[in-house]
Amino acid sequence: MRDRAPIATDVIGESRSPTPEVKVRAVARVWACALWGLETALVTVEVDVANGLPAFVVVGLPDAAVQEARERVRAAIRNSGYEFPLRRVTVNLAPAERRKEGTGFDLAIALGILRASGQLAVDVEALCLGELALDGALRPVRGTMPRVRHALARGIAAALLASANAGEAAACGADAYGFGSLREAVDHVAGSARVAPTVAPAPAPPERPAVDLADIAGQETPKRALEIAAAGAHSLLLVGPPGTGKTMLARALPSLLPPLDHDEALAASAVHSVAGLVDPRHPLLRSRPFRAPHHTASPLALVGGGSPPRPGEVSLAHCGVLFLDELAEFSPSVLDTLREPLEERSITISRAGGAATYPARFLLVAAMNPCPCGHLGDPAVECRCLPDAVERYRGRLSGPLLDRIDLRVNVPRVPYERLRDEGRESSATVRGRVLAARERMAARLVGTARRTNAELTVADIRRWCRVDDDGETLLGAAIRERRLSARGYHRLLRVARTVADLAGSDQIRADDVAVALLMRA
Amino acid sequence: MSAAIAIGPADPRYPPRLLDLAHPPDPLWVRGEIAVPLERAVSIVGTRRATGYGLRVARELAAAAAAAGIVVVSGLAQGIDSAAHEGALERGRTVAVLGQGIAAYLARTNARRRRLAAEIVRAGALIAEYPPDAPAKDWTFARRNATIAALAEVVIVVEAPSDSGALITAAEARRLRRPLYAVPGPIGVAACAGSNALIASGEARALTGAEMLLASLGLASDGAVRRTDGDTGRILDALAASPLDPDALAKRLGLAAPALAQTLARLVISGEVRPCPDGRFARR
């Protein structure tokens, strides 16, 4: 990526070496990058300064924020000690047929104007991203990472950005130059005061998981469910009275998952970059995201949207865990919006100006109380809920959502004397089994985009989920007696496949089917 | 559903046992099989806030009585009443006595009990002593509870806290000299305080199972108690008192949870054990 491929383009004209005499060019061209969701497109900012009545026009489907760039750019140029040309300035954002959003074009427009008006003597051969303040200071923008990666893929190795964004760009492998102001950027390009490229920040030290399985007393069955969920990426519902450790169990889940590989880290970090949530010191995520939106979250917050569209929690949890505590307290309309990301593993937000697609491959863990007071089945506190109230409470979860949850377990109150039990397994031990199971899955799914058992298609199931005779008898009985639907049957087999993988078995045995049956939501 | 019909005490279709009441309902509104309330019957009543154990016992007693051809009478409330009706419908017939007009009840109740009511109309009857559109009032339920006692030969209180309406049914059963039984419950559980007190005071006899209920009606139980041996029997025993989560079940049996999985799964498939929506397991 580092070697500078020739910029494949019509853009930059004749002489590239800084020439001493100021040469006025008719049209200047500078690279910028547009962003819709995570979709990116290289934009050529063309600036023409012509004779005529003083005017400043931006064309090429700019949105309101881009239109307003005119005011910021005009003031920033003047306040940086340059002259805003008193001529007809036309800025075109090409390709012109798609709407451009956001404030990231300011720097490119300003540099284009300076170049076209002859105040900058050399062409700008880098991706320019940044918002200008009226005094000429350069401000960071959201979505640096996907834009820089796009430019890199198109052979543009250098990026000029606000200092706060430079780390992100460097982490993607670009020659990133960070500036505090327009003036610094111009001086750098003109060669009068070069800035050293930003060194890619050292990756963050691997985070210690918030909770280790060994921290949790008892709860053998919930822990086993966590292990199965982690191995096969199966969604999980924890039901139990308050204070029994549902949240702790959920927070232990990231410690069981395989580490982020490089592609996953880039994909997850790109979403965080678009949301403006990147830590400038450690722009690349090292540990899997764990998102726990509050139950008052709106559909917009959960799945994303707005104008310009921002990724929601489901996308911020991409490659990680989405934890919905107090699941029954979420508004039903909010929970309904989860169906698309759970099914498609991405979310498309359609708006008048076009559609934005964000990835959303997350592992869903939900927790809820068994009844409105929370104490149904709690030996410590008597439940005071009427049966109808319990039913209404559970009725808040729609069938279609429950249909997409693979595992359900009860998290009971652990008696005091068992809080001090010994010989608990640590997360590292369990993670070893999870990794081995994941390897078995990967070997089976090699050559496909699927990685885990939760993603097995019906054809995969037919091919890979062979059940031994005893298991077949058990399955047959379940279908006959429990009226298992086709969807339920496939879900059961996916989970049973994971249980067998954790046991290192190629064939699904009766025990595996039984475990899957008992944890079926 | 057909409309309800009204019958007076002089009507030959009027349940004769209701004439034992000081003020027999006049008229009695019946919807469903008009002859069912005339047959031999047992009343099974209890609290709305029932425990898992109470629900299972109500269901089992009702199913045993219905299988022996006895009509199960109850009040179609949540909790014990609904469990008794459901148990009876598995094996036979049942009658629900409402504390308000039949149409008013059907208009107000939730979908689940409306479905249950429809099944009762098919395999028994809904009856009320109030005109179809009469709304519920506090005192209408007290009278209904007395009617439930009168309509049966034997009255069983499964679980009742100390202020339960089921105790009105018990008191009326005493007045009418109907044999009264209560199912003993654990000490310290509010849902069982009233029914235990009935046993303590000697007003009710402690009921030990379906065989005793059938014997009180002069019937032999249909078969010996089914004994299941091995792990299956031990699981069913362990779940008899209350639903358990898999870890607690395994601990009680002294087994590891994985060793239990297949046996438990088979019991779930056969329907003898039911997974609760909260992930615990209960005996059906």
Short mmCIF file of C-alpha atoms in Angstrom, two decimals, chain B:
data_model
loop_
_atom_site.label_atom_id
_atom_site.label_comp_id
_atom_site.label_asym_id
_atom_site.label_seq_id
_atom_site.Cartn_x
_atom_site.Cartn_y
_atom_site.Cartn_z
CA MET B 1 -71.30 -19.81 20.26
CA SER B 2 -74.96 -20.10 20.88
CA ALA B 3 -76.63 -17.51 23.06
CA ALA B 4 -77.18 -18.14 26.76
CA ILE B 5 -80.56 -19.39 27.88
CA ALA B 6 -82.26 -18.64 31.17
CA ILE B 7 -83.83 -21.42 33.27
CA GLY B 8 -85.84 -21.06 36.48
CA PRO B 9 -85.75 -23.35 39.52
CA ALA B 10 -88.94 -25.06 38.35
CA ASP B 11 -87.36 -26.04 35.05
CA PRO B 12 -86.39 -29.75 34.90
CA ARG B 13 -83.05 -28.66 33.41
CA TYR B 14 -82.24 -26.64 36.56
CA PRO B 15 -79.34 -28.19 38.54
CA PRO B 16 -81.10 -29.71 41.61
CA ARG B 17 -78.17 -29.16 43.95
CA LEU B 18 -78.53 -25.40 43.59
CA LEU B 19 -81.90 -25.71 45.35
CA ASP B 20 -79.93 -26.34 48.56
CA LEU B 21 -78.97 -22.65 48.56
CA ALA B 22 -81.01 -20.26 50.69
CA HIS B 23 -81.63 -18.18 47.58
CA PRO B 24 -81.17 -20.32 44.48
CA PRO B 25 -80.24 -18.26 41.38
CA ASP B 26 -83.41 -17.34 39.49
CA PRO B 27 -83.04 -17.45 36.63
CA LEU B 28 -79.76 -19.25 35.92
CA TRP B 29 -78.10 -18.32 32.64
CA VAL B 30 -76.47 -21.24 30.85
CA ARG B 31 -74.41 -21.26 27.68
CA GLY B 32 -73.19 -24.59 26.32
CA GLU B 33 -74.28 -28.14 27.11
CA ILE B 34 -77.34 -27.57 29.24
CA ALA B 35 -77.28 -31.08 30.76
CA VAL B 36 -73.72 -30.98 32.06
CA PRO B 37 -74.43 -28.98 35.25
CA LEU B 38 -76.91 -31.70 36.25
CA GLU B 39 -74.28 -34.41 36.49
CA ARG B 40 -72.02 -35.48 39.31
CA ALA B 41 -69.55 -32.71 39.98
CA VAL B 42 -66.60 -31.64 42.08
CA SER B 43 -65.62 -28.01 42.65
CA ILE B 44 -61.94 -27.14 42.53
CA VAL B 45 -61.15 -23.58 43.57
CA GLY B 46 -58.20 -21.55 44.75
CA THR B 47 -56.22 -18.36 44.51
CA ARG B 48 -55.32 -16.39 41.42
CA ARG B 49 -51.79 -15.95 42.76
CA ALA B 50 -51.04 -19.66 42.73
CA THR B 51 -47.66 -21.36 43.00
CA GLY B 52 -46.38 -23.67 40.30
CA TYR B 53 -47.14 -26.57 42.61
CA GLY B 54 -50.75 -25.47 43.14
CA LEU B 55 -51.32 -25.12 39.41
CA ARG B 56 -50.00 -28.62 38.78
CA VAL B 57 -52.11 -30.16 41.56
CA ALA B 58 -55.25 -28.37 40.38
CA ARG B 59 -54.62 -29.57 36.86
CA GLU B 60 -53.95 -33.18 37.93
CA LEU B 61 -56.95 -33.40 40.26
CA ALA B 62 -59.23 -31.95 37.61
CA ALA B 63 -57.92 -34.29 34.94
CA ALA B 64 -58.38 -37.33 37.22
CA ALA B 65 -61.95 -36.32 38.11
CA ALA B 66 -62.86 -35.54 34.50
CA ALA B 67 -61.41 -38.87 33.36
CA ALA B 68 -63.71 -40.61 35.86
CA GLY B 69 -66.72 -38.84 34.33
CA ILE B 70 -67.05 -36.22 37.05
CA VAL B 71 -67.71 -32.63 35.94
CA VAL B 72 -65.20 -30.12 37.31
CA VAL B 73 -66.74 -26.86 38.50
CA SER B 74 -64.68 -23.71 38.99
CA GLY B 75 -64.80 -19.96 38.54
CA LEU B 76 -62.73 -19.26 35.37
CA ALA B 77 -60.41 -16.82 37.14
CA GLN B 78 -56.64 -16.72 36.61
CA GLY B 79 -54.48 -19.16 38.55
CA ILE B 80 -56.02 -22.26 40.17
CA ASP B 81 -59.44 -21.87 38.48
CA SER B 82 -57.97 -21.78 34.99
CA ALA B 83 -55.65 -24.70 35.76
CA ALA B 84 -58.63 -26.76 36.97
CA HIS B 85 -60.64 -26.00 33.81
CA GLU B 86 -57.67 -26.80 31.61
CA GLY B 87 -56.97 -30.06 33.41
CA ALA B 88 -60.62 -31.10 33.13
CA LEU B 89 -60.74 -30.25 29.41
CA GLU B 90 -57.84 -32.64 28.79
CA ARG B 91 -59.90 -35.59 29.89
CA GLY B 92 -63.58 -34.62 30.15
CA ARG B 93 -66.08 -31.93 30.98
CA THR B 94 -66.13 -28.79 33.07
CA VAL B 95 -68.46 -25.98 34.12
CA ALA B 96 -67.42 -22.39 34.80
CA VAL B 97 -69.54 -20.26 37.12
CA LEU B 98 -69.05 -16.57 36.36
CA GLY B 99 -69.42 -13.67 38.75
CA GLN B 100 -70.97 -11.46 36.08
CA GLY B 101 -73.04 -11.71 32.94
CA ILE B 102 -71.69 -14.19 30.40
CA ALA B 103 -71.51 -11.64 27.56
CA ALA B 104 -69.98 -9.05 29.88
CA TYR B 105 -67.30 -11.54 30.92
CA LEU B 106 -66.44 -12.50 27.37
CA ALA B 107 -66.23 -8.85 26.36
CA ARG B 108 -63.83 -7.96 29.15
CA THR B 109 -61.52 -10.93 29.58
CA ASN B 110 -58.22 -11.52 27.81
CA ALA B 111 -57.70 -13.62 24.71
CA ARG B 112 -56.39 -16.61 26.58
CA ARG B 113 -59.41 -17.00 28.85
CA ARG B 114 -61.75 -16.19 26.00
CA ARG B 115 -60.29 -19.20 24.22
CA LEU B 116 -60.65 -21.28 27.36
CA ALA B 117 -64.26 -20.14 27.71
CA ALA B 118 -64.97 -21.22 24.12
CA GLU B 119 -63.57 -24.67 24.86
CA ILE B 120 -65.65 -24.90 28.03
CA VAL B 121 -68.81 -24.08 26.07
CA ARG B 122 -67.95 -26.95 23.73
CA ALA B 123 -67.21 -29.48 26.48
CA GLY B 124 -69.48 -28.22 29.26
CA ALA B 125 -71.11 -24.94 30.11
CA LEU B 126 -70.61 -21.38 31.24
CA ILE B 127 -73.19 -20.44 33.82
CA ALA B 128 -74.05 -17.18 35.56
CA GLU B 129 -76.76 -15.98 37.87
CA TYR B 130 -76.70 -12.51 36.31
CA PRO B 131 -78.18 -11.34 33.01
CA PRO B 132 -75.71 -11.50 30.08
CA ASP B 133 -74.66 -7.86 30.21
CA ALA B 134 -74.50 -7.49 34.01
CA PRO B 135 -71.13 -6.04 35.06
CA ALA B 136 -68.95 -7.46 37.82
CA LYS B 137 -69.26 -6.06 41.34
CA ASP B 138 -67.53 -7.14 44.54
CA TRP B 139 -70.61 -8.86 45.89
CA THR B 140 -71.37 -10.72 42.66
CA PHE B 141 -68.20 -12.75 43.12
CA ALA B 142 -69.07 -13.61 46.73
CA ARG B 143 -72.44 -15.01 45.55
CA ARG B 144 -70.78 -16.79 42.66
CA ASN B 145 -68.38 -18.47 45.10
CA ALA B 146 -71.30 -19.80 47.08
CA THR B 147 -72.94 -21.10 43.89
CA ILE B 148 -69.75 -22.98 43.03
CA ALA B 149 -69.94 -24.76 46.39
CA ALA B 150 -73.61 -25.64 45.90
CA LEU B 151 -73.19 -26.97 42.38
CA ALA B 152 -70.78 -29.75 43.42
CA GLU B 153 -70.96 -32.81 45.65
CA VAL B 154 -67.43 -32.28 46.94
CA VAL B 155 -65.43 -29.06 47.25
CA ILE B 156 -61.65 -28.85 47.04
CA VAL B 157 -59.58 -25.78 47.91
CA VAL B 158 -56.18 -26.15 46.28
CA GLU B 159 -54.40 -23.01 47.46
CA ALA B 160 -55.93 -20.02 49.19
CA PRO B 161 -54.33 -17.13 51.07
CA SER B 162 -56.10 -16.08 54.25
CA ASP B 163 -58.29 -13.46 52.53
CA SER B 164 -59.14 -15.55 49.48
CA GLY B 165 -62.56 -15.70 47.85
CA ALA B 166 -62.06 -19.46 47.75
CA LEU B 167 -62.67 -19.41 51.50
CA ILE B 168 -66.23 -18.17 50.82
CA THR B 169 -66.73 -21.28 48.73
CA ALA B 170 -65.31 -23.33 51.62
CA ALA B 171 -67.62 -21.68 54.16
CA GLU B 172 -70.65 -22.26 51.92
CA ALA B 173 -69.62 -25.91 51.47
CA ARG B 174 -69.63 -26.28 55.26
CA ARG B 175 -73.06 -24.68 55.49
CA LEU B 176 -74.40 -26.99 52.78
CA ARG B 177 -72.63 -29.97 54.37
CA ARG B 178 -70.66 -30.71 51.25
CA PRO B 179 -67.49 -32.68 51.98
CA LEU B 180 -64.66 -30.12 52.02
CA TYR B 181 -61.03 -30.89 51.24
CA ALA B 182 -57.97 -28.68 51.16
CA VAL B 183 -54.62 -29.43 49.59
CA PRO B 184 -51.88 -28.97 52.20
CA GLY B 185 -49.18 -26.52 51.21
CA PRO B 186 -45.81 -25.50 52.60
CA ILE B 187 -45.71 -23.46 55.80
CA GLY B 188 -44.78 -19.85 55.21
CA VAL B 189 -46.12 -19.55 51.68
CA ALA B 190 -48.81 -16.85 51.64
CA ALA B 191 -50.76 -18.61 48.88
CA CYS B 192 -51.35 -21.61 51.17
CA ALA B 193 -52.05 -19.88 54.50
CA GLY B 194 -55.85 -19.95 54.17
CA SER B 195 -56.11 -23.49 52.85
CA ASN B 196 -53.74 -24.79 55.53
CA ALA B 197 -55.83 -23.01 58.16
CA LEU B 198 -58.92 -24.89 56.93
CA ILE B 199 -57.09 -28.15 57.62
CA ALA B 200 -55.78 -26.95 60.98
CA SER B 201 -59.23 -25.95 62.20
CA GLY B 202 -60.72 -29.26 61.14
CA GLU B 203 -63.12 -27.59 58.69
CA ALA B 204 -61.48 -29.35 55.77
CA ARG B 205 -59.78 -32.70 55.43
CA ALA B 206 -56.30 -32.75 53.97
CA LEU B 207 -56.41 -34.08 50.43
CA THR B 208 -53.52 -36.37 49.59
CA GLY B 209 -54.15 -36.99 45.92
CA ALA B 210 -56.46 -37.88 43.09
CA GLU B 211 -57.22 -41.35 44.56
CA MET B 212 -58.60 -39.75 47.72
CA LEU B 213 -60.73 -37.39 45.67
CA LEU B 214 -62.19 -40.24 43.64
CA ALA B 215 -62.74 -42.30 46.81
CA SER B 216 -64.69 -39.41 48.32
CA LEU B 217 -67.03 -39.67 45.35
CA GLY B 218 -67.32 -43.42 45.78
CA LEU B 219 -65.16 -44.17 42.75
CA ALA B 220 -62.10 -46.33 42.43
CA SER B 221 -59.11 -44.66 40.88
CA ASP B 222 -58.51 -45.77 37.32
CA GLY B 223 -55.23 -47.45 38.00
CA ALA B 224 -52.37 -47.83 40.38
CA VAL B 225 -50.04 -44.91 40.74
CA ARG B 226 -47.65 -44.94 37.84
CA ARG B 227 -44.21 -45.67 39.20
CA THR B 228 -41.35 -44.70 37.01
CA ASP B 229 -37.97 -45.91 38.02
CA GLY B 230 -34.46 -44.70 37.41
CA ASP B 231 -33.52 -41.16 36.50
CA THR B 232 -36.86 -40.47 34.86
CA GLY B 233 -38.72 -41.15 38.11
CA ARG B 234 -36.19 -39.22 40.15
CA ILE B 235 -36.49 -36.18 37.87
CA LEU B 236 -40.27 -36.25 38.12
CA ASP B 237 -40.03 -36.57 41.91
CA ALA B 238 -37.60 -33.68 42.14
CA LEU B 239 -39.91 -31.48 40.07
CA ALA B 240 -43.03 -32.46 42.03
CA ALA B 241 -42.82 -29.63 44.53
CA SER B 242 -41.92 -26.74 42.25
CA PRO B 243 -40.29 -25.90 38.93
CA LEU B 244 -36.49 -25.98 38.99
CA ASP B 245 -33.66 -24.62 36.89
CA PRO B 246 -31.39 -27.30 35.38
CA ASP B 247 -28.54 -26.62 37.83
CA ALA B 248 -30.77 -26.99 40.88
CA LEU B 249 -32.30 -30.13 39.42
CA ALA B 250 -28.90 -31.66 38.77
CA LYS B 251 -27.73 -30.79 42.25
CA ARG B 252 -30.80 -32.31 43.84
CA LEU B 253 -30.21 -35.53 41.93
CA GLY B 254 -26.50 -35.49 42.61
CA LEU B 255 -25.76 -35.55 38.89
CA ALA B 256 -23.86 -33.27 36.54
CA ALA B 257 -26.11 -31.19 34.29
CA PRO B 258 -24.81 -32.84 31.07
CA ALA B 259 -25.67 -36.32 32.39
CA LEU B 260 -29.21 -35.15 32.87
CA ALA B 261 -29.73 -33.64 29.44
CA GLN B 262 -30.96 -36.66 27.50
CA THR B 263 -33.38 -37.93 30.14
CA LEU B 264 -34.76 -34.45 30.71
CA ALA B 265 -35.07 -33.83 26.98
CA ARG B 266 -37.05 -37.06 26.59
CA LEU B 267 -39.41 -35.99 29.38
CA VAL B 268 -39.89 -32.62 27.69
CA ILE B 269 -40.64 -34.31 24.39
CA SER B 270 -43.12 -36.71 25.98
CA GLY B 271 -44.81 -33.74 27.66
CA GLU B 272 -44.34 -34.96 31.22
CA VAL B 273 -42.03 -32.04 31.86
CA ARG B 274 -42.73 -28.61 30.50
CA PRO B 275 -40.13 -25.89 29.85
CA CYS B 276 -41.28 -22.65 31.51
CA PRO B 277 -40.85 -19.39 29.60
CA ASP B 278 -38.18 -18.37 32.10
CA GLY B 279 -36.01 -21.40 31.28
CA ARG B 280 -36.91 -23.50 34.31
CA PHE B 281 -38.57 -26.89 34.04
CA ALA B 282 -41.88 -27.86 35.60
CA ARG B 283 -43.87 -31.06 35.90
CA ARG B 284 -46.94 -30.85 33.84
#
